[in-house]
Amino acid sequence: MKTLKFAVLPGDGIGPEVMEVALDVLKSAGEKFSFTLDYENADIGGIAIDNHGTAFPDSTKQVCEASEAILFGSVGGPKWESLPPKEQPERAALLPIRKTFSLYANVRPGLLYPELTDASPLKKERIPNGIDIVCIRELTGGIYFGQPKSTSTLENGEEQAIDTMVYKTSEIERISKVAIDTAKARGNRVCSVDKANVLETSVLWRKVVTAYFAKHAPEIELSHMYVDNAAMQLARDPNQFDVLFTENMFGDILSDEMGVICGSLGMLASASLGAQKNSLGFPFGLYEPSGGTAPDIAGQGIANPCAQILSVAMMLRYSFGQLEAATAIEIAVEKAVTSGNRTGDIAFGLDPIGTKAMGEAVLSYL
Ligand code: NAD
């Protein structure tokens, strides 16, 4: 019987609530698919600031380093918003953990089941069969990490801030491979999004992507789109895309737009995959819901645990190669949700059945 060794970082707000339910589902999947769990909890984000004085303590880093994957909740909340920006949970935990483990590829499925089209702000006739796309976002390059990054006071007394957008060929090539692999497992189409009419980094992005796809995957249908148009097209006809592929900041914005058109943040999971392989030969990765800590509903037991449960499924698929168990969990979530078990998502606008009850509904279909 295989043992899956991973770190559990529930974080703040609804993080611990949805994590508990997701771990119950994972334990049950283990019994069914013959694997056992060996996981260790560690603090991250606001709770880590409270307990250790820093959002990403060394002790948490060590727990992650000793693991094959990281199961992450979410971090942040009003309690820590008055801290200096550099010390706030999102910036001081999320960005360093991505950098530490070279988590350069963010895979975010945008899935809306046909039965739930009423949860999307898009008109039903635009998405008669729901939505099924995936966004591949470069996660460790571009303007969020480029140097110089500074704020200074000029001689005339006004302030000036600088962010730098940088990309190298190797960074673009390795994320191109992830886009290709993703497209091969789906509809064989990739739309690469950039701003090549204005940005130097985008000119390089388009050149490298075109050459890499031509050499390594000529069978994939590759198209290019400017980011402003992509934002419009996502709202107009999302299913024209199969794999939406882009750099860090554009992906940050477009994947959130994708989240909203899919109806509920409480349903969307994501995987951030690393350059390093784990000891099993699979990518080391961090798996988390797309939403945040939802302070408006935290502590009420009504948060939707599905995004966290689907993050578990992604972890099983990518970092442990447990494809059967991953698919079984995804099917169980779909059945639970489409058979009328809805949670407290504001987007759904229906009476919540509660986080634990939602977990039980998923378990009943596993
Ligand atoms: P949010 O995603 O926490 O909440 C936005 C809305 O979606 C809220 O109405 C919330 O109730 C709802 N929502 C989100 N997840 C839900 C779920 N599972 N079930 C039901 N409803 C859900 O975004 P926000 O309000 O902008 O941010 C709140 C805090 O979370 C902030 O401190 C922010 O920095 C942090 N945050 C963290 C992450 C992360 O850890 N990756 C991501 C985004 C935001």
Short mmCIF file of C-alpha atoms and ligand atoms in Angstrom, two decimals:
data_model
loop_
_atom_site.label_atom_id
_atom_site.label_comp_id
_atom_site.label_asym_id
_atom_site.label_seq_id
_atom_site.Cartn_x
_atom_site.Cartn_y
_atom_site.Cartn_z
CA MET A 1 0.00 0.00 0.00
CA LYS A 2 1.41 3.39 -1.00
CA THR A 3 1.82 6.20 1.52
CA LEU A 4 1.29 9.75 0.33
CA LYS A 5 3.47 12.24 2.21
CA PHE A 6 2.38 15.86 1.98
CA ALA A 7 2.28 19.14 3.91
CA VAL A 8 -1.05 20.62 5.00
CA LEU A 9 -1.12 24.42 5.28
CA PRO A 10 -4.73 25.43 6.07
CA GLY A 11 -3.98 29.15 6.60
CA ASP A 12 -6.66 31.62 7.69
CA GLY A 13 -10.39 32.35 7.52
CA ILE A 14 -12.30 29.53 5.83
CA GLY A 15 -9.00 27.72 5.08
CA PRO A 16 -9.08 25.38 8.11
CA GLU A 17 -12.86 24.77 7.71
CA VAL A 18 -12.66 23.58 4.11
CA MET A 19 -9.35 21.77 4.68
CA GLU A 20 -10.87 19.52 7.35
CA VAL A 21 -13.60 18.39 4.98
CA ALA A 22 -11.19 17.92 2.06
CA LEU A 23 -8.95 15.70 4.23
CA ASP A 24 -11.97 13.55 5.16
CA VAL A 25 -12.63 13.03 1.45
CA LEU A 26 -8.97 12.21 0.85
CA LYS A 27 -8.93 9.66 3.70
CA SER A 28 -11.98 7.98 2.26
CA ALA A 29 -10.40 7.93 -1.21
CA GLY A 30 -7.35 6.30 0.35
CA GLU A 31 -9.44 3.47 1.79
CA LYS A 32 -11.07 2.91 -1.58
CA PHE A 33 -7.95 3.19 -3.75
CA SER A 34 -5.46 1.60 -1.34
CA PHE A 35 -3.20 4.40 -0.19
CA THR A 36 -2.50 5.80 3.25
CA LEU A 37 -1.79 9.38 4.24
CA ASP A 38 1.25 10.75 6.02
CA TYR A 39 0.75 14.48 6.39
CA GLU A 40 1.96 17.21 8.70
CA ASN A 41 0.15 20.46 9.48
CA ALA A 42 2.03 23.77 9.55
CA ASP A 43 1.16 27.44 9.96
CA ILE A 44 1.12 29.83 7.00
CA GLY A 45 -0.15 33.38 6.52
CA GLY A 46 -1.86 35.32 9.31
CA ILE A 47 -1.84 32.49 11.82
CA ALA A 48 1.89 32.08 11.23
CA ILE A 49 2.41 35.81 11.89
CA ASP A 50 0.52 35.39 15.17
CA ASN A 51 2.35 32.22 16.23
CA HIS A 52 5.84 32.75 14.77
CA GLY A 53 6.11 36.44 13.86
CA THR A 54 6.39 35.78 10.13
CA ALA A 55 3.97 34.62 7.41
CA PHE A 56 6.22 31.85 6.05
CA PRO A 57 8.29 30.54 8.99
CA ASP A 58 11.34 28.32 8.56
CA SER A 59 9.54 25.52 10.43
CA THR A 60 6.80 25.55 7.76
CA LYS A 61 9.39 25.60 4.99
CA GLN A 62 11.02 22.51 6.52
CA VAL A 63 7.70 20.65 6.67
CA CYS A 64 7.17 21.46 2.96
CA GLU A 65 10.72 20.43 2.05
CA ALA A 66 10.17 17.04 3.67
CA SER A 67 6.99 16.47 1.62
CA GLU A 68 6.10 15.32 -1.89
CA ALA A 69 3.43 18.04 -2.30
CA ILE A 70 1.75 20.92 -0.47
CA LEU A 71 -1.99 21.12 0.18
CA PHE A 72 -2.73 24.78 0.79
CA GLY A 73 -5.84 26.60 2.08
CA SER A 74 -5.73 30.37 1.78
CA VAL A 75 -4.16 33.25 3.68
CA GLY A 76 -4.98 36.76 4.84
CA GLY A 77 -7.80 38.70 6.43
CA PRO A 78 -8.75 41.97 8.09
CA LYS A 79 -6.69 41.23 11.20
CA TRP A 80 -3.41 41.60 9.28
CA GLU A 81 -4.40 44.31 6.78
CA SER A 82 -2.82 47.13 8.79
CA LEU A 83 0.65 45.54 8.59
CA PRO A 84 3.16 47.04 6.13
CA PRO A 85 2.42 45.61 2.64
CA LYS A 86 5.64 43.55 2.58
CA GLU A 87 4.65 41.74 5.80
CA GLN A 88 1.05 41.00 4.85
CA PRO A 89 0.13 37.33 4.54
CA GLU A 90 -0.43 37.15 0.78
CA ARG A 91 2.78 38.93 -0.16
CA ALA A 92 4.90 37.47 2.64
CA ALA A 93 3.66 33.89 2.31
CA LEU A 94 2.39 33.19 -1.20
CA LEU A 95 5.11 34.86 -3.27
CA PRO A 96 8.01 33.41 -1.19
CA ILE A 97 6.57 29.88 -1.20
CA ARG A 98 6.22 30.01 -5.00
CA LYS A 99 9.79 31.27 -5.34
CA THR A 100 11.25 28.82 -2.78
CA PHE A 101 9.87 25.79 -4.61
CA SER A 102 10.15 27.26 -8.15
CA LEU A 103 6.42 26.80 -8.65
CA TYR A 104 6.44 28.34 -12.11
CA ALA A 105 3.31 26.81 -13.65
CA ASN A 106 -0.17 27.59 -12.44
CA VAL A 107 -2.86 25.29 -13.82
CA ARG A 108 -6.36 26.58 -13.15
CA PRO A 109 -9.35 24.74 -14.61
CA GLY A 110 -12.39 26.91 -15.32
CA LEU A 111 -15.26 24.49 -15.00
CA LEU A 112 -18.98 25.22 -14.79
CA TYR A 113 -21.27 22.19 -14.89
CA PRO A 114 -24.15 22.59 -17.38
CA GLU A 115 -26.64 22.17 -14.51
CA LEU A 116 -25.20 25.25 -12.80
CA THR A 117 -25.23 27.78 -15.64
CA ASP A 118 -27.58 29.93 -13.55
CA ALA A 119 -24.64 30.56 -11.19
CA SER A 120 -22.69 32.36 -13.93
CA PRO A 121 -23.14 36.09 -14.55
CA LEU A 122 -23.07 35.25 -18.29
CA LYS A 123 -26.35 34.77 -20.16
CA LYS A 124 -27.36 31.12 -20.44
CA GLU A 125 -27.39 31.23 -24.25
CA ARG A 126 -23.68 32.05 -24.25
CA ILE A 127 -22.85 28.95 -22.22
CA PRO A 128 -25.61 26.41 -22.93
CA ASN A 129 -23.29 23.51 -21.98
CA GLY A 130 -21.52 25.21 -19.11
CA ILE A 131 -17.83 26.15 -19.31
CA ASP A 132 -14.79 23.91 -19.65
CA ILE A 133 -11.49 25.68 -20.19
CA VAL A 134 -8.13 25.78 -18.42
CA CYS A 135 -5.75 28.65 -17.81
CA ILE A 136 -1.99 28.04 -17.72
CA ARG A 137 -0.27 30.99 -16.07
CA GLU A 138 3.46 31.56 -15.69
CA LEU A 139 3.91 32.14 -11.96
CA THR A 140 7.46 33.06 -11.02
CA GLY A 141 8.51 35.57 -13.66
CA GLY A 142 7.28 38.83 -15.12
CA ILE A 143 6.43 42.04 -13.33
CA TYR A 144 5.74 40.54 -9.89
CA PHE A 145 9.34 39.44 -9.44
CA GLY A 146 11.40 41.56 -11.88
CA GLN A 147 14.11 43.86 -10.54
CA PRO A 148 14.45 46.79 -10.02
CA LYS A 149 11.32 47.13 -7.93
CA SER A 150 11.34 50.24 -5.77
CA THR A 151 9.71 53.45 -4.62
CA SER A 152 11.86 56.54 -4.28
CA THR A 153 11.51 60.28 -3.85
CA LEU A 154 12.71 62.42 -6.75
CA GLU A 155 14.65 65.66 -6.41
CA ASN A 156 11.48 67.69 -6.90
CA GLY A 157 9.87 65.85 -3.97
CA GLU A 158 7.39 63.68 -5.85
CA GLU A 159 7.42 59.93 -5.40
CA GLN A 160 8.27 57.48 -8.17
CA ALA A 161 7.61 53.73 -8.17
CA ILE A 162 9.18 51.17 -10.49
CA ASP A 163 8.18 47.59 -11.32
CA THR A 164 10.10 45.68 -13.95
CA MET A 165 8.70 43.11 -16.34
CA VAL A 166 11.32 40.53 -17.32
CA TYR A 167 11.17 37.21 -19.18
CA LYS A 168 13.90 34.87 -20.39
CA THR A 169 13.67 32.32 -23.20
CA SER A 170 14.10 29.42 -20.76
CA GLU A 171 11.21 30.62 -18.58
CA ILE A 172 8.91 30.86 -21.60
CA GLU A 173 9.96 27.48 -22.95
CA ARG A 174 9.37 25.53 -19.74
CA ILE A 175 5.85 26.96 -19.31
CA SER A 176 5.16 26.30 -23.02
CA LYS A 177 5.77 22.63 -22.30
CA VAL A 178 3.10 22.69 -19.56
CA ALA A 179 0.63 24.33 -21.97
CA ILE A 180 1.38 21.67 -24.59
CA ASP A 181 0.98 18.78 -22.12
CA THR A 182 -2.29 20.24 -20.87
CA ALA A 183 -3.66 20.72 -24.40
CA LYS A 184 -2.71 17.16 -25.36
CA ALA A 185 -4.86 15.84 -22.50
CA ARG A 186 -7.79 18.00 -23.66
CA GLY A 187 -8.77 19.57 -27.00
CA ASN A 188 -5.32 20.15 -28.57
CA ARG A 189 -5.83 23.91 -28.82
CA VAL A 190 -3.78 26.64 -27.13
CA CYS A 191 -4.41 30.38 -27.25
CA SER A 192 -1.33 32.28 -26.13
CA VAL A 193 -2.16 35.69 -24.69
CA ASP A 194 0.24 38.64 -24.72
CA LYS A 195 0.53 42.36 -25.48
CA ALA A 196 3.04 42.06 -28.29
CA ASN A 197 1.86 45.32 -29.88
CA VAL A 198 3.29 47.26 -26.90
CA LEU A 199 5.57 45.18 -24.64
CA GLU A 200 9.07 43.87 -25.40
CA THR A 201 8.52 40.91 -23.08
CA SER A 202 5.43 40.01 -25.09
CA VAL A 203 7.31 40.19 -28.40
CA LEU A 204 9.81 37.68 -26.97
CA TRP A 205 6.97 35.60 -25.46
CA ARG A 206 5.24 35.30 -28.85
CA LYS A 207 8.47 34.49 -30.68
CA VAL A 208 9.58 31.81 -28.21
CA VAL A 209 6.11 30.24 -27.89
CA THR A 210 5.72 30.06 -31.68
CA ALA A 211 9.14 28.44 -32.15
CA TYR A 212 8.70 26.02 -29.22
CA PHE A 213 5.29 24.79 -30.37
CA ALA A 214 6.48 24.44 -33.99
CA LYS A 215 9.42 22.30 -32.85
CA HIS A 216 7.81 20.22 -30.08
CA ALA A 217 4.08 20.05 -30.83
CA PRO A 218 3.20 21.03 -34.40
CA GLU A 219 -0.02 19.04 -34.03
CA ILE A 220 -1.35 21.52 -31.44
CA GLU A 221 -3.45 24.35 -32.87
CA LEU A 222 -1.72 27.48 -31.56
CA SER A 223 -3.24 30.95 -31.79
CA HIS A 224 -2.23 34.31 -30.33
CA MET A 225 -4.41 37.01 -28.84
CA TYR A 226 -3.79 40.42 -27.23
CA VAL A 227 -4.72 40.46 -23.58
CA ASP A 228 -7.32 43.21 -23.89
CA ASN A 229 -9.13 41.21 -26.55
CA ALA A 230 -8.81 38.02 -24.48
CA ALA A 231 -10.55 39.73 -21.55
CA MET A 232 -13.45 40.61 -23.86
CA GLN A 233 -13.59 37.22 -25.55
CA LEU A 234 -13.73 35.42 -22.18
CA ALA A 235 -16.89 37.35 -21.32
CA ARG A 236 -18.36 36.97 -24.83
CA ASP A 237 -17.71 33.30 -25.62
CA PRO A 238 -15.46 31.51 -23.10
CA ASN A 239 -15.72 28.10 -24.76
CA GLN A 240 -13.90 29.37 -27.86
CA PHE A 241 -10.82 28.68 -25.67
CA ASP A 242 -9.48 25.28 -24.76
CA VAL A 243 -6.18 26.16 -23.07
CA LEU A 244 -5.63 29.83 -22.31
CA PHE A 245 -1.90 30.34 -21.90
CA THR A 246 -0.24 33.47 -20.60
CA GLU A 247 2.36 35.24 -18.46
CA ASN A 248 2.13 36.07 -14.78
CA MET A 249 0.17 39.33 -14.48
CA PHE A 250 -2.14 38.74 -17.46
CA GLY A 251 -2.85 35.27 -16.05
CA ASP A 252 -3.59 36.69 -12.60
CA ILE A 253 -6.30 38.93 -14.06
CA LEU A 254 -7.70 36.58 -16.71
CA SER A 255 -7.89 33.59 -14.37
CA ASP A 256 -9.94 35.64 -11.89
CA GLU A 257 -12.26 36.69 -14.72
CA MET A 258 -12.49 33.02 -15.62
CA GLY A 259 -13.37 32.31 -11.96
CA VAL A 260 -16.24 34.75 -11.92
CA ILE A 261 -17.80 33.56 -15.19
CA CYS A 262 -17.65 30.01 -13.79
CA GLY A 263 -20.10 31.10 -11.12
CA SER A 264 -18.37 30.51 -7.83
CA LEU A 265 -14.90 30.84 -6.40
CA GLY A 266 -15.91 28.04 -4.06
CA MET A 267 -15.79 25.55 -6.95
CA LEU A 268 -12.41 26.31 -8.53
CA ALA A 269 -9.15 24.58 -7.67
CA SER A 270 -5.65 25.24 -8.89
CA ALA A 271 -2.26 23.57 -9.08
CA SER A 272 1.10 25.34 -9.01
CA LEU A 273 3.70 22.98 -10.35
CA GLY A 274 7.40 23.19 -9.74
CA ALA A 275 10.63 22.76 -11.62
CA GLN A 276 11.63 19.99 -9.23
CA LYS A 277 10.30 16.45 -9.20
CA ASN A 278 9.33 14.76 -5.95
CA SER A 279 10.89 11.47 -4.88
CA LEU A 280 8.16 9.60 -6.78
CA GLY A 281 9.24 11.23 -10.05
CA PHE A 282 6.15 13.45 -10.30
CA PRO A 283 6.18 17.27 -10.21
CA PHE A 284 6.38 18.79 -6.74
CA GLY A 285 3.33 21.04 -6.52
CA LEU A 286 1.17 23.27 -4.37
CA TYR A 287 -2.59 22.75 -4.56
CA GLU A 288 -5.10 25.35 -3.42
CA PRO A 289 -8.57 26.79 -3.99
CA SER A 290 -8.71 29.77 -6.34
CA GLY A 291 -10.56 31.92 -3.79
CA GLY A 292 -9.27 33.62 -0.67
CA THR A 293 -10.09 33.35 3.02
CA ALA A 294 -13.67 34.70 2.61
CA PRO A 295 -13.71 36.69 5.88
CA ASP A 296 -17.37 37.59 5.28
CA ILE A 297 -18.44 33.97 5.85
CA ALA A 298 -15.53 32.53 7.88
CA GLY A 299 -16.55 30.74 11.08
CA GLN A 300 -20.15 30.21 9.96
CA GLY A 301 -19.65 26.69 8.58
CA ILE A 302 -21.17 27.60 5.21
CA ALA A 303 -18.08 27.91 2.98
CA ASN A 304 -18.06 25.72 -0.07
CA PRO A 305 -15.37 23.02 0.42
CA CYS A 306 -15.50 21.84 -3.22
CA ALA A 307 -12.55 23.96 -4.42
CA GLN A 308 -10.41 22.49 -1.63
CA ILE A 309 -11.66 18.97 -2.39
CA LEU A 310 -10.89 19.46 -6.09
CA SER A 311 -7.42 20.71 -5.08
CA VAL A 312 -6.95 17.34 -3.38
CA ALA A 313 -7.93 15.65 -6.66
CA MET A 314 -5.37 17.73 -8.55
CA MET A 315 -2.69 16.80 -6.00
CA LEU A 316 -3.49 13.11 -6.45
CA ARG A 317 -3.28 13.45 -10.23
CA TYR A 318 -0.17 15.62 -10.65
CA SER A 319 2.06 14.89 -7.65
CA PHE A 320 1.09 11.27 -6.83
CA GLY A 321 -0.04 9.80 -10.15
CA GLN A 322 -3.26 8.51 -8.50
CA LEU A 323 -5.40 9.15 -11.58
CA GLU A 324 -8.26 6.83 -10.67
CA ALA A 325 -8.73 8.33 -7.23
CA ALA A 326 -8.49 11.86 -8.65
CA THR A 327 -11.17 11.18 -11.23
CA ALA A 328 -13.42 9.50 -8.65
CA ILE A 329 -13.25 12.57 -6.43
CA GLU A 330 -14.00 14.90 -9.35
CA ILE A 331 -17.01 12.82 -10.34
CA ALA A 332 -18.23 12.70 -6.73
CA VAL A 333 -18.04 16.51 -6.49
CA GLU A 334 -19.91 16.91 -9.77
CA LYS A 335 -22.63 14.50 -8.66
CA ALA A 336 -22.95 16.12 -5.22
CA VAL A 337 -23.21 19.61 -6.65
CA THR A 338 -25.47 18.88 -9.58
CA SER A 339 -27.90 16.86 -7.49
CA GLY A 340 -28.95 19.96 -5.60
CA ASN A 341 -26.47 20.12 -2.73
CA ARG A 342 -25.43 23.72 -2.81
CA THR A 343 -23.34 25.63 -0.37
CA GLY A 344 -23.22 29.15 0.92
CA ASP A 345 -21.74 30.69 -2.18
CA ILE A 346 -23.01 34.15 -2.65
CA ALA A 347 -22.93 33.57 -6.40
CA PHE A 348 -25.29 30.62 -6.03
CA GLY A 349 -27.72 32.72 -3.99
CA LEU A 350 -29.35 29.67 -2.42
CA ASP A 351 -29.71 28.42 1.12
CA PRO A 352 -26.42 26.90 2.21
CA ILE A 353 -26.37 23.26 3.23
CA GLY A 354 -23.14 23.86 5.11
CA THR A 355 -19.49 22.94 4.67
CA LYS A 356 -19.67 19.60 6.50
CA ALA A 357 -22.93 18.56 4.82
CA MET A 358 -21.40 19.33 1.44
CA GLY A 359 -18.43 17.12 2.34
CA GLU A 360 -20.79 14.32 3.34
CA ALA A 361 -22.64 14.69 0.05
CA VAL A 362 -19.35 14.30 -1.83
CA LEU A 363 -18.41 11.29 0.32
CA SER A 364 -21.73 9.64 -0.47
CA TYR A 365 -20.81 9.58 -4.18
CA LEU A 366 -17.22 8.44 -3.71
P1 NAD B 1 -12.23 35.91 -1.35
O1 NAD B 1 -11.98 34.97 -2.46
O2 NAD B 1 -11.80 35.51 -0.01
O3 NAD B 1 -13.80 36.24 -1.29
C1 NAD B 1 -14.52 36.80 -2.40
C2 NAD B 1 -16.00 36.37 -2.29
O4 NAD B 1 -16.11 34.99 -2.65
C3 NAD B 1 -16.54 36.51 -0.87
O5 NAD B 1 -17.87 36.94 -0.94
C4 NAD B 1 -16.46 35.11 -0.33
O6 NAD B 1 -17.42 34.83 0.66
C5 NAD B 1 -16.69 34.26 -1.58
N1 NAD B 1 -15.99 32.97 -1.47
C6 NAD B 1 -14.67 32.71 -1.66
N2 NAD B 1 -14.41 31.42 -1.43
C7 NAD B 1 -15.60 30.86 -1.09
C8 NAD B 1 -16.00 29.53 -0.73
N3 NAD B 1 -15.13 28.51 -0.66
N4 NAD B 1 -17.31 29.32 -0.43
C9 NAD B 1 -18.20 30.30 -0.50
N5 NAD B 1 -17.89 31.56 -0.85
C10 NAD B 1 -16.61 31.84 -1.12
O7 NAD B 1 -11.54 37.29 -1.79
P2 NAD B 1 -11.36 38.66 -0.99
O8 NAD B 1 -12.59 38.96 -0.19
O9 NAD B 1 -10.90 39.63 -2.00
O10 NAD B 1 -10.14 38.39 -0.01
C11 NAD B 1 -10.29 38.00 1.35
C12 NAD B 1 -8.92 37.70 1.93
O11 NAD B 1 -8.37 36.57 1.25
C13 NAD B 1 -7.92 38.83 1.74
O12 NAD B 1 -7.13 38.92 2.91
C14 NAD B 1 -7.08 38.40 0.58
O13 NAD B 1 -5.79 38.93 0.63
C15 NAD B 1 -7.07 36.90 0.77
N6 NAD B 1 -6.82 36.11 -0.46
C16 NAD B 1 -5.99 35.05 -0.34
C17 NAD B 1 -5.75 34.24 -1.45
C18 NAD B 1 -4.83 33.06 -1.28
O14 NAD B 1 -4.50 32.70 -0.18
N7 NAD B 1 -4.44 32.41 -2.36
C19 NAD B 1 -6.37 34.52 -2.67
C20 NAD B 1 -7.26 35.60 -2.74
C21 NAD B 1 -7.48 36.40 -1.63
#
